[in-house]
Coordinates of C-alpha atoms and ligand atoms in Angstrom, one line a residue:
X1 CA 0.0 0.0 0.0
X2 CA 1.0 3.4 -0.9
X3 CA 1.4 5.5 2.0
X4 CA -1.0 8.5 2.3
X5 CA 0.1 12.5 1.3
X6 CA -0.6 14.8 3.6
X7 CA 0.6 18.1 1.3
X8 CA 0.9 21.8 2.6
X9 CA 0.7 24.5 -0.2
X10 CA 1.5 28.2 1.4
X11 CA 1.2 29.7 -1.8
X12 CA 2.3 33.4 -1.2
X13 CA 2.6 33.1 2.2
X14 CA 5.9 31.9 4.7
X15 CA 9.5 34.0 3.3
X16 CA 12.4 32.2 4.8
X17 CA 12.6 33.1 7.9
X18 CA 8.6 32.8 8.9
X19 CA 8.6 29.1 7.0
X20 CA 12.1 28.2 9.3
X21 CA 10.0 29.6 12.5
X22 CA 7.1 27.2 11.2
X23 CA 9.1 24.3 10.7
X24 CA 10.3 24.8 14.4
X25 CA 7.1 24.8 16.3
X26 CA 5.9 22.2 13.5
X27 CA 8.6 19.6 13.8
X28 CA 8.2 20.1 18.1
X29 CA 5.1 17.7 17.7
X30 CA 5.7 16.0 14.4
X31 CA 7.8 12.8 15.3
X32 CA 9.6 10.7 12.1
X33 CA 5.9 8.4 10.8
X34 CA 6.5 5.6 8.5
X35 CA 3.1 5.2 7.7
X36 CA 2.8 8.7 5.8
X37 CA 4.5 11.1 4.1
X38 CA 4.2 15.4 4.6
X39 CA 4.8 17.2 1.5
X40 CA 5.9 21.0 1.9
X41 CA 4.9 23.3 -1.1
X42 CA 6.7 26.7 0.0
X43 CA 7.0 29.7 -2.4
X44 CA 10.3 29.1 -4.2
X45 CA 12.1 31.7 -2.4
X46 CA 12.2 29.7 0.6
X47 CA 12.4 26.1 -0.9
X48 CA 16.4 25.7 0.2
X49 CA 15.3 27.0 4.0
X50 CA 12.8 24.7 3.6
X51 CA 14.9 21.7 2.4
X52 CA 17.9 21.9 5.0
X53 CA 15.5 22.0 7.5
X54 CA 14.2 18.9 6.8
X55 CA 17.5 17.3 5.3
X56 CA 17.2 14.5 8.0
X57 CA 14.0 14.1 7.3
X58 CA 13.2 10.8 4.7
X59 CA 9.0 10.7 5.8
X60 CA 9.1 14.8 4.5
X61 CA 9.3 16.1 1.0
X62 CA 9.7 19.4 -0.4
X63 CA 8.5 20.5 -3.9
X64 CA 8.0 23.7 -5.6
X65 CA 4.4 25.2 -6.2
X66 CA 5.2 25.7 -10.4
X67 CA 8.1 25.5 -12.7
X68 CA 8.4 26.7 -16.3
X69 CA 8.7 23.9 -18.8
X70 CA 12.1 25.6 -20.5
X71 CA 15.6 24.7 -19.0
X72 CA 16.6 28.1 -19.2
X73 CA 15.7 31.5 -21.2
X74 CA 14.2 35.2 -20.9
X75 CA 11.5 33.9 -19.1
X76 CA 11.3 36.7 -16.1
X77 CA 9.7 35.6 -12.8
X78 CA 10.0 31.8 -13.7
X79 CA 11.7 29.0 -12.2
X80 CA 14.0 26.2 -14.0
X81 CA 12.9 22.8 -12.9
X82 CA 17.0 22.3 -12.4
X83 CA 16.6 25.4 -10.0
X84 CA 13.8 24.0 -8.1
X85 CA 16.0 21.0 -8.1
X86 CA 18.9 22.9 -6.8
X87 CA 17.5 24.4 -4.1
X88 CA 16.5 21.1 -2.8
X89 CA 12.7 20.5 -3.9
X90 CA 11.7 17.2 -5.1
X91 CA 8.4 17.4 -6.4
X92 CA 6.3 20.8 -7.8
X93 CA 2.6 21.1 -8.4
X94 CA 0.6 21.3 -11.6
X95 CA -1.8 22.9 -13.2
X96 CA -3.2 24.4 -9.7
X97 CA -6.7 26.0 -9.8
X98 CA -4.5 29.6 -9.4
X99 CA -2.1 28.9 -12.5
X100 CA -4.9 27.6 -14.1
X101 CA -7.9 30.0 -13.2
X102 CA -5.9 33.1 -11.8
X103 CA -2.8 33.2 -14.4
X104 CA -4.5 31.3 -17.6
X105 CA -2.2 28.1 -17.7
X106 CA -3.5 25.9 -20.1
X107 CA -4.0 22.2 -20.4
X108 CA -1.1 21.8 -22.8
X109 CA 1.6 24.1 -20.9
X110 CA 0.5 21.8 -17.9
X111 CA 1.2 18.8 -19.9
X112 CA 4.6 20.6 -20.9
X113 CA 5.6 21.0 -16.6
X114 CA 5.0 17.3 -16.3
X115 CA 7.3 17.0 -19.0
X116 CA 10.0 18.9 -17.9
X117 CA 9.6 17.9 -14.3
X118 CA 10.2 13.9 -15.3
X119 CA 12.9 14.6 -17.6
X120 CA 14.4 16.9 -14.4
X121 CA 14.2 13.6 -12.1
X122 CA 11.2 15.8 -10.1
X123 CA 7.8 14.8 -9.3
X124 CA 4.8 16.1 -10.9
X125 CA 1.9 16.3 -8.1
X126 CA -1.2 17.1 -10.9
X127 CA -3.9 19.1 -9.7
X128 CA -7.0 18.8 -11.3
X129 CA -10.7 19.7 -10.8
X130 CA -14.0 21.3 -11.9
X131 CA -15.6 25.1 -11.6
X132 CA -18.8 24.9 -10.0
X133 CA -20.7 25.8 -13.3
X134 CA -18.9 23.1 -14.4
X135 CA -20.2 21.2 -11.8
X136 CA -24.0 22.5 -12.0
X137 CA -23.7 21.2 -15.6
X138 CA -22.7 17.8 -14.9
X139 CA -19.5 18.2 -16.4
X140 CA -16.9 17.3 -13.6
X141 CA -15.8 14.2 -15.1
X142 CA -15.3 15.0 -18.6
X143 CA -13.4 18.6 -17.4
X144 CA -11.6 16.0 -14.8
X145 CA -10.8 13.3 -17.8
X146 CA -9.7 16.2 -19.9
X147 CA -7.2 17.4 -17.5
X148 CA -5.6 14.1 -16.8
X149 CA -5.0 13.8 -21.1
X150 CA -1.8 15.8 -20.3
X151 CA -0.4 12.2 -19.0
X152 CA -1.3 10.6 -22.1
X153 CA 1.5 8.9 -23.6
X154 CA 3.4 8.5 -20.3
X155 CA 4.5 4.8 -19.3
X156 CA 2.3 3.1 -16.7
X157 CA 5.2 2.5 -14.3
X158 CA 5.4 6.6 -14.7
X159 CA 1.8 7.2 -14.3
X160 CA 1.8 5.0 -10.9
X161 CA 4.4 7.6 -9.4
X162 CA 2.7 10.9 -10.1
X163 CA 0.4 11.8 -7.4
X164 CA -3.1 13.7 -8.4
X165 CA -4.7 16.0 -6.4
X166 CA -8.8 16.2 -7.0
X167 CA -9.2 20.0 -6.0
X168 CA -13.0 21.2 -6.7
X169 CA -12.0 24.9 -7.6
X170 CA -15.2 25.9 -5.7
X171 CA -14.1 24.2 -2.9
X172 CA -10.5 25.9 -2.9
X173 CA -10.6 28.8 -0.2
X174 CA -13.5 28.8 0.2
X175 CA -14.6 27.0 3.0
X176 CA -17.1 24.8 1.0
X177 CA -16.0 21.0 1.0
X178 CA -16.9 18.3 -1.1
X179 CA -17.9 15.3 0.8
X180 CA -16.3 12.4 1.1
X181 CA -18.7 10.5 -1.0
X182 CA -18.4 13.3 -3.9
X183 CA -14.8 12.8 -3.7
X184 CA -14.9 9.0 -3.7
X185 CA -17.0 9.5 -7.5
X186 CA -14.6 11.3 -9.2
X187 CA -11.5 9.9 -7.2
X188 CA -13.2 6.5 -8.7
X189 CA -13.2 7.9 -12.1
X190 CA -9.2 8.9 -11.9
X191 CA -8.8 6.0 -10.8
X192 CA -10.5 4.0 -14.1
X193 CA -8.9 6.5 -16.2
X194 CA -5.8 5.4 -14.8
X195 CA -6.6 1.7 -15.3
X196 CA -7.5 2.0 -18.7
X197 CA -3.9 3.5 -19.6
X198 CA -2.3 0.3 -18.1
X199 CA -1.3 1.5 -14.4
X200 CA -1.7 -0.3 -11.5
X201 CA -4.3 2.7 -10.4
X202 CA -4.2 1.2 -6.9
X203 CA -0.9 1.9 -6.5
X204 CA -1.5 5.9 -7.7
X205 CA -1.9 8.2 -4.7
X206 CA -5.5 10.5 -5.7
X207 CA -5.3 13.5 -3.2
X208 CA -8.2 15.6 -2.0
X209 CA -7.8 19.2 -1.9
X210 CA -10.3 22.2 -1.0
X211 CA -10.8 23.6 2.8
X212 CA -9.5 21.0 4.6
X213 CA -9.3 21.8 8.1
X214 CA -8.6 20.2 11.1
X215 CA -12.2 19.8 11.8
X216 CA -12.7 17.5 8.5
X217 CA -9.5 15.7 7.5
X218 CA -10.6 12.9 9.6
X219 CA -13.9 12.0 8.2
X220 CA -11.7 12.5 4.3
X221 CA -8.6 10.8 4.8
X222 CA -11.3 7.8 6.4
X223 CA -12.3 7.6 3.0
X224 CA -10.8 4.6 1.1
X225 CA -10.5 6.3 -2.0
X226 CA -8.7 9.5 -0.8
X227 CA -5.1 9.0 -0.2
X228 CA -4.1 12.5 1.1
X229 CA -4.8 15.9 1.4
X230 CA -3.5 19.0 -0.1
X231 CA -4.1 21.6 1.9
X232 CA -3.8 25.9 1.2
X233 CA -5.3 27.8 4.0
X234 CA -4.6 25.6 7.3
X235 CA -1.7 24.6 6.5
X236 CA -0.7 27.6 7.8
X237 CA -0.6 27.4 11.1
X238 CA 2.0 24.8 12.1
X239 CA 0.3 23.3 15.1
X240 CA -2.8 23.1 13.0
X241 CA -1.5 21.9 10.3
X242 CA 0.6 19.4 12.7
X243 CA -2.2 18.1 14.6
X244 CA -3.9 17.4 10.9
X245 CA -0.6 15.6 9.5
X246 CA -1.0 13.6 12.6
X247 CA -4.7 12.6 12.1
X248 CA -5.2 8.7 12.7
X249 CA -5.4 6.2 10.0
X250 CA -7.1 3.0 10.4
Ligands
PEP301 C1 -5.0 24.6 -2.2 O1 -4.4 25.7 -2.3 O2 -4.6 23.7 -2.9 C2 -6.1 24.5 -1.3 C3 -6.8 23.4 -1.3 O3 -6.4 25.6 -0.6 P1 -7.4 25.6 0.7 O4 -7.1 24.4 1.6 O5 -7.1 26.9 1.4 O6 -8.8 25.4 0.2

């Protein structure tokens, strides 16, 4: 069995010394776990504070929150997946709700990340999920399908290591959840969609993502089909966020 995710994304929040101060009071009650992982998503700038800190750490992985697809260039603002890689990250997200929604990423620059990020020896966590008018019309699956075509192609032995994180975007910041049932659907259907490309789609770990809080991780992660979190907003707070990294599995 695949060990569960339990994934912090600060997006534009933590500069180096407030994500070090974190990682302080967080690691204080965050004992070594073998039975799951905590992935840290800081903003790039503090990625290497991030990664010594943890250096000792093998159950806690770092990744950046978006690369660019090119090796190098005049691409201003943007991050190489060799920098990321240099600074110490091990994974970056994909085609967030924000790059998608707030700064226009497309399905086939997405597809391009994953790209780079396997050819950089990083790995892709792919975020994917439906708007609610999207969801009023009954499209979630065929806007979830659609986003998951950018691993077309990709071997199943490389589809069974890339983690994918169902995020509703109505559900991101906003306080609304979907419930563990809702999830379980279209966690199913990523699941079959995996299946049908050859991979062993029990082996794939399908994350849930969209106001998790301490108050509801419990009731999702007891969810067979959900095999993490990724987390925005209460990730935060480090003895929130470690009290939710410590949740109990059955
Ligand atoms: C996210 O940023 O991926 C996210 C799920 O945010 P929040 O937990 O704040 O909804």
């Amino acid at each position: 069995m695949s060990k569960p995710i339990f994934a912090a994304n600060w997006k534009m929040h933590l500069g180096p010394d407030a994500a070090r101060e974190f990682l302080r009071t967080f690691l204080e009650s965050y004992p070594p776990a073998g039975d799951r992982e905590v992935w840290f998503f800081p903003a790039a700038v503090a990625l290497e504070t991030v990664a010594r800190a943890l250096a000792d750490r093998s159950d806690i992985r770092v990744g950046a929150q978006n690369v660019h697809w090119e090796p190098k260039g005049a691409f201003t603002g943007e991050l190489a997946v060799s920098m990321a890689r240099a600074a110490g990250a091990q994974a970056a997200l994909v085609g967030h709700s924000e790059r998608r929604h707030v700064f226009g990423e497309t399905d086939e620059e997405t597809g391009r990340k994953v790209r780079a990020l396997l050819e950089g020896g990083l790995i892709p966590m792919l975020c994917v999920g439906e708007k609610i008018e999207e969801r009023e019309a009954r499209a979630t699956l065929k806007v979830v399908q659609r986003q998951l075509a950018v691993l077309d192609g990709l071997d199943s032995g490389v589809l069974e290591r890339i983690p994918i994180a169902y995020e509703p975007v109505w559900a991101i910041g906003t306080g609304k959840t979907a419930t563990p049932d809702d999830a379980a659907e279209v966690h199913a259907a990523i699941r079959a969609w995996l299946g049908e490309r050859g991979a062993d789609a029990a082996a794939v770990r399908v994350l849930y993502g969209g106001s998790v809080k301490p108050d509801n991780v419990a009731a999702l992660i007891a969810e067979p089909q959900i095999d993490g979190v990724l987390v925005g907003g209460a990730s935060l707070n480090p003895v929130a966020w470690s009290e939710m990294a410590r949740v109990a599995l059955d």
